[in-house]
Coordinates of C-alpha atoms in Angstrom, one line a residue:
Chain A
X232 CA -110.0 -27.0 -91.6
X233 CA -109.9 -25.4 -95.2
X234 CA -107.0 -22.9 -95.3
X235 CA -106.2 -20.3 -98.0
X236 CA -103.1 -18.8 -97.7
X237 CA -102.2 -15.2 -99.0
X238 CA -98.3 -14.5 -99.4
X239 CA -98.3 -10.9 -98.0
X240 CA -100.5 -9.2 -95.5
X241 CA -99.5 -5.8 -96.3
X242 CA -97.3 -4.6 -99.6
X243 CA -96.4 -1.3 -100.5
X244 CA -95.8 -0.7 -104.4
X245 CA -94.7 2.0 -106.7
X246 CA -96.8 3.0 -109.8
X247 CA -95.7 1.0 -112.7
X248 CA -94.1 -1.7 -111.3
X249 CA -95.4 -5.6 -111.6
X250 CA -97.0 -6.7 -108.8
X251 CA -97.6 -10.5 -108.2
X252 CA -100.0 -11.2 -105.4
X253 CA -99.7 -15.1 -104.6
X254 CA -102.7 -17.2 -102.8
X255 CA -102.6 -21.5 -102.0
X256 CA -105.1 -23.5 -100.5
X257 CA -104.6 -26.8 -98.9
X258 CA -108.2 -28.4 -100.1
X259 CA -107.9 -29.3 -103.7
X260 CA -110.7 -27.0 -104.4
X261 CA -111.2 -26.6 -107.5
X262 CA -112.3 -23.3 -108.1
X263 CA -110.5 -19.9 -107.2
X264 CA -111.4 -16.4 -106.7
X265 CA -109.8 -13.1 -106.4
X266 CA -111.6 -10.1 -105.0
X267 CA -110.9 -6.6 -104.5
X268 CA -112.5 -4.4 -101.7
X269 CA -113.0 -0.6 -101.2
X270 CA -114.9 1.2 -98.7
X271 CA -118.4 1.2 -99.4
X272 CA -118.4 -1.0 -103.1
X273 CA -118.6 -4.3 -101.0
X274 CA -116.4 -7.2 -102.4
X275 CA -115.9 -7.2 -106.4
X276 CA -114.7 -9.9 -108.6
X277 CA -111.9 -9.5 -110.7
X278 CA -111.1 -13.2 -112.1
X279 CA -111.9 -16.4 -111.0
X280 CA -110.8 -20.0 -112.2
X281 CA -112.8 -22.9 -112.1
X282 CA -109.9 -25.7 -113.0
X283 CA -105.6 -25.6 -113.8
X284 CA -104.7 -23.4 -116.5
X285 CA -109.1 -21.7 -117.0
X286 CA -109.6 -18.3 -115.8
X287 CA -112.6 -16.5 -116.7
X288 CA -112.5 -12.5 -116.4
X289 CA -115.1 -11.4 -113.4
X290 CA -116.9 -7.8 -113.3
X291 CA -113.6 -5.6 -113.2
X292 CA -111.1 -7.8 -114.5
X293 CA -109.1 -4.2 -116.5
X294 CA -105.8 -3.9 -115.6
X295 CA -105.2 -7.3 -113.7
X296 CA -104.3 -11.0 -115.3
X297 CA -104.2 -14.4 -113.3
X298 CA -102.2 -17.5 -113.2
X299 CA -103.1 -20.9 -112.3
X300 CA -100.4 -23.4 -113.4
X301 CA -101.1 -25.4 -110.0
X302 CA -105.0 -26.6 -108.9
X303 CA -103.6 -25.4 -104.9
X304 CA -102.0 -21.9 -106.4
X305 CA -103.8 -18.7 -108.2
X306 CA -101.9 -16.0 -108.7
X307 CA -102.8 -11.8 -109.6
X308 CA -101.0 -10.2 -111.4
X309 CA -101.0 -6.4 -111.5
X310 CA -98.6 -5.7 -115.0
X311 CA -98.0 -2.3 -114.2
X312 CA -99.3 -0.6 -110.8
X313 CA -101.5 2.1 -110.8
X314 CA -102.5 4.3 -107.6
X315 CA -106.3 3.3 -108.1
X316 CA -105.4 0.1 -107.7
X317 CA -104.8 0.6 -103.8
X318 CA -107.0 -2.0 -102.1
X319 CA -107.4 -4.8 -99.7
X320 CA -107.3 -8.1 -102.0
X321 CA -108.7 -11.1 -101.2
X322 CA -108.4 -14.4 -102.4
X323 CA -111.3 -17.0 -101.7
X324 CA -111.7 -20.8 -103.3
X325 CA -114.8 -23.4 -103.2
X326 CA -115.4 -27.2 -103.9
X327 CA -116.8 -28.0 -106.8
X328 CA -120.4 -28.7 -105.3
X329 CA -123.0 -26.6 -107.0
X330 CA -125.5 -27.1 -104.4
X331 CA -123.0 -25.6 -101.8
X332 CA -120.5 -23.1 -103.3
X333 CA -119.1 -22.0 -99.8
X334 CA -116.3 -20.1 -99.8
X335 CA -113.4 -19.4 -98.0
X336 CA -111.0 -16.5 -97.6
X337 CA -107.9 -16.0 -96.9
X338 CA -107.0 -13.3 -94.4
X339 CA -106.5 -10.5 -97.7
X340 CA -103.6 -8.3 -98.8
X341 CA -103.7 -4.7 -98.1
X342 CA -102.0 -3.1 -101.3
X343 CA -100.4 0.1 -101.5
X344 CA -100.0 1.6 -104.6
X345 CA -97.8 5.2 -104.4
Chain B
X486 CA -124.7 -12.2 -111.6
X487 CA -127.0 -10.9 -109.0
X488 CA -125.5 -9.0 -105.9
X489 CA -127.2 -8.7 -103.0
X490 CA -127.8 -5.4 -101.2
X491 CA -128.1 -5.7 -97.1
X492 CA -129.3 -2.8 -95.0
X493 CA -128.9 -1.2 -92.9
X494 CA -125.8 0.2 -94.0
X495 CA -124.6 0.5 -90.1
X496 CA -126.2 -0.9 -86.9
X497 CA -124.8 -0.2 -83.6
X498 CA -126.5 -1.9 -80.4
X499 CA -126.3 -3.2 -76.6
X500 CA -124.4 -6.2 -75.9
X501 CA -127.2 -8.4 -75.1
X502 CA -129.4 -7.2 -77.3
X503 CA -130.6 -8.6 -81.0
X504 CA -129.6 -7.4 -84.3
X505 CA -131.2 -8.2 -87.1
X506 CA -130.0 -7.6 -90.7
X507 CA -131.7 -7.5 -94.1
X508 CA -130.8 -8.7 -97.7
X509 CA -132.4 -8.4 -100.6
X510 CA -131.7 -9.4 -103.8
X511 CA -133.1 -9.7 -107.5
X512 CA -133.6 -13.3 -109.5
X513 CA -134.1 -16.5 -109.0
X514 CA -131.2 -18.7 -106.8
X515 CA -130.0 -21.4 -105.5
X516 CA -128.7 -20.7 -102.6
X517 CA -128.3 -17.6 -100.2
X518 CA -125.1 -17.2 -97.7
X519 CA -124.1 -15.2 -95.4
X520 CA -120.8 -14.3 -94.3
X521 CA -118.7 -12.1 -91.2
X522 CA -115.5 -10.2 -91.8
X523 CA -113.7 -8.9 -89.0
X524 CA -112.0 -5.6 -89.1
X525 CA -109.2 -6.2 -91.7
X526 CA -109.4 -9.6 -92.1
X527 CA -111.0 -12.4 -94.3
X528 CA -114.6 -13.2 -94.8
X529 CA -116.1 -16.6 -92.9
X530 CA -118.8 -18.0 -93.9
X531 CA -122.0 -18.5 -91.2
X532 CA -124.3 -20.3 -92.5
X533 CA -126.1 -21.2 -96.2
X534 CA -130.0 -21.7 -96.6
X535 CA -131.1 -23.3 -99.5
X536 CA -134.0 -21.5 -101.8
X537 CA -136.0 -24.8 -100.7
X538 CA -135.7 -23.8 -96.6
X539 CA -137.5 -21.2 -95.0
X540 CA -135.9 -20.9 -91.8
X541 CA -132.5 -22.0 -90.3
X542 CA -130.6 -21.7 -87.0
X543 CA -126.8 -21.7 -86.2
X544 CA -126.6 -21.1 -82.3
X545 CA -127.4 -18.1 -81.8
X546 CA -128.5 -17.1 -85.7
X547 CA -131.4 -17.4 -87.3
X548 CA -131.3 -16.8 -90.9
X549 CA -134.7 -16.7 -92.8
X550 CA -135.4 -16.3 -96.6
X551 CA -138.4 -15.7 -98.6
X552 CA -138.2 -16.5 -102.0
X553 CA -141.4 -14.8 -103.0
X554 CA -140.3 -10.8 -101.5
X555 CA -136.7 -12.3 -102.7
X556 CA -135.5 -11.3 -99.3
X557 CA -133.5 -13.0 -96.5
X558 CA -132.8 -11.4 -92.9
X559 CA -130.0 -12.3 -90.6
X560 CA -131.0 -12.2 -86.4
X561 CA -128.0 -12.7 -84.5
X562 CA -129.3 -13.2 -80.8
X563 CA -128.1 -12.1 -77.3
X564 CA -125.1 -10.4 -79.1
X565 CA -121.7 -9.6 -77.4
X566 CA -119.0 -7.5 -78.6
X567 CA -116.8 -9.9 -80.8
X568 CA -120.0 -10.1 -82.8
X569 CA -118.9 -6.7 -84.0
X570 CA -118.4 -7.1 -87.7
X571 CA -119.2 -6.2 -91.4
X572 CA -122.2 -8.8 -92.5
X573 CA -122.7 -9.8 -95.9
X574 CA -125.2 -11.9 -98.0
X575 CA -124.2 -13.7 -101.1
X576 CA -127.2 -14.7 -103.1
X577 CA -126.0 -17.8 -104.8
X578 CA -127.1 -18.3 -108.4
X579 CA -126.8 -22.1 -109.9
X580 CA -123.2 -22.0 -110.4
X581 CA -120.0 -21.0 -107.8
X582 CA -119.9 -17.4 -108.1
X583 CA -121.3 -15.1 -105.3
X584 CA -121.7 -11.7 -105.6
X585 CA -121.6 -9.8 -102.5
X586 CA -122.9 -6.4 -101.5
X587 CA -121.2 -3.7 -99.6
X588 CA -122.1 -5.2 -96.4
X589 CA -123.9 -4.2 -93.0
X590 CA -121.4 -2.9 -90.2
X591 CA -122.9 -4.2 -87.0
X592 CA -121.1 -2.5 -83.7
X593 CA -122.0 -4.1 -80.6
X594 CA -121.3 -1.5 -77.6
X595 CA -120.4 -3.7 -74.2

């Protein structure tokens, strides 16, 4: 079974710090997501990578940056914490197989942002 | 990228009976998937129908999708009350992103 693997379930942060929100999978996907979710927007994309080292910005990508130094890792990073960016994160990857782009989640991070 | 837009917003039901959920959505794809999340969790994906197929079945779902209303629905049979769940459909353009909309809530009362 395909497993993505978020570092923190829940994290608490205070505005202006640098916050580094960590996800692995264990399927040498090749492409990586990161979503954020609020109540009644659905999921939205902020970056997503599509091989080591590319990262292409998604529809909200202000205010965050990625890393992706390892095909398993992908990393978001949050350079200076702001309340509105208190979410639930998620982190999803897929094969690279246009004709079936599946994706799968890890179980999210719930950021706080105070 | 397109995003699709389920409805209803909220369903609440009988275990036992079905629910059925809409998506539409607005160009031309490749693909269409639907996915579950569970309170607080990650999403799963269900099942995928290809812009080719007009009907397919997962036990009990049945996902259907016509390309010419650009519209898919999602008819999850004989539900019980871990099918209680946010649905969402992810219209999949020819590439790997998905966009996905804000989701139906489906509550299934036992």
């Amino acid at each position: 079974d395909v497993k993505v693997t978020q570092s923190s379930r829940y994290l608490v942060k205070r505005t202006g710090e640098k916050v580094f929100l960590e996800c692995v999978q264990d399927m040498d996907h090749e492409n990586m997501f990161w979503y954020r979710q609020d109540p009644g927007l659905g999921l939205r994309l902020i970056y997503f990578s599509y091989d080591v080292k590319m990262k292409e910005k998604g529809d909200i990508p202000e205010g965050y940056s990625v890393s992706r130094e390892k095909k398993e890792r992908f990393s978001l990073i949050l350079e200076s914490a702001s309340t509105n960016q208190t979410s639930m994160y998620l982190c999803a990857s897929s094969p690279e197989r246009l004709a079936k782009n599946i994706q799968y989640f890890g179980a999210g991070t719930r950021l706080s942002v105070l | 990228s397109q995003q699709g837009e389920e409805d209803p917003q909220a369903l609440s039901i009988q275990e036992g009976e079905n629910a059925t959920m809409n998506c539409s959505y607005k160009t031309s794809i490749n693909n269409l998937q639907w996915y579950r999340q569970n309170s607080g969790r990650g999403l799963v994906h269900l099942i995928l129908i290809r812009s080719n197929e007009r009907e397919k079945h997962s036990g009990r779902l049945r996902v259907t999708l016509d390309t010419s209303k650009k519209s898919s629905s999602l008819l999850i049979t004989a539900s019980r009350a871990a099918d209680t769940a946010s649905y969402f459909c992810a219209p999949g353009e020819y590439g790997n992103k998905l966009v996905f909309g804000a989701g139906t809530i489906l509550r299934v009362k036992s």
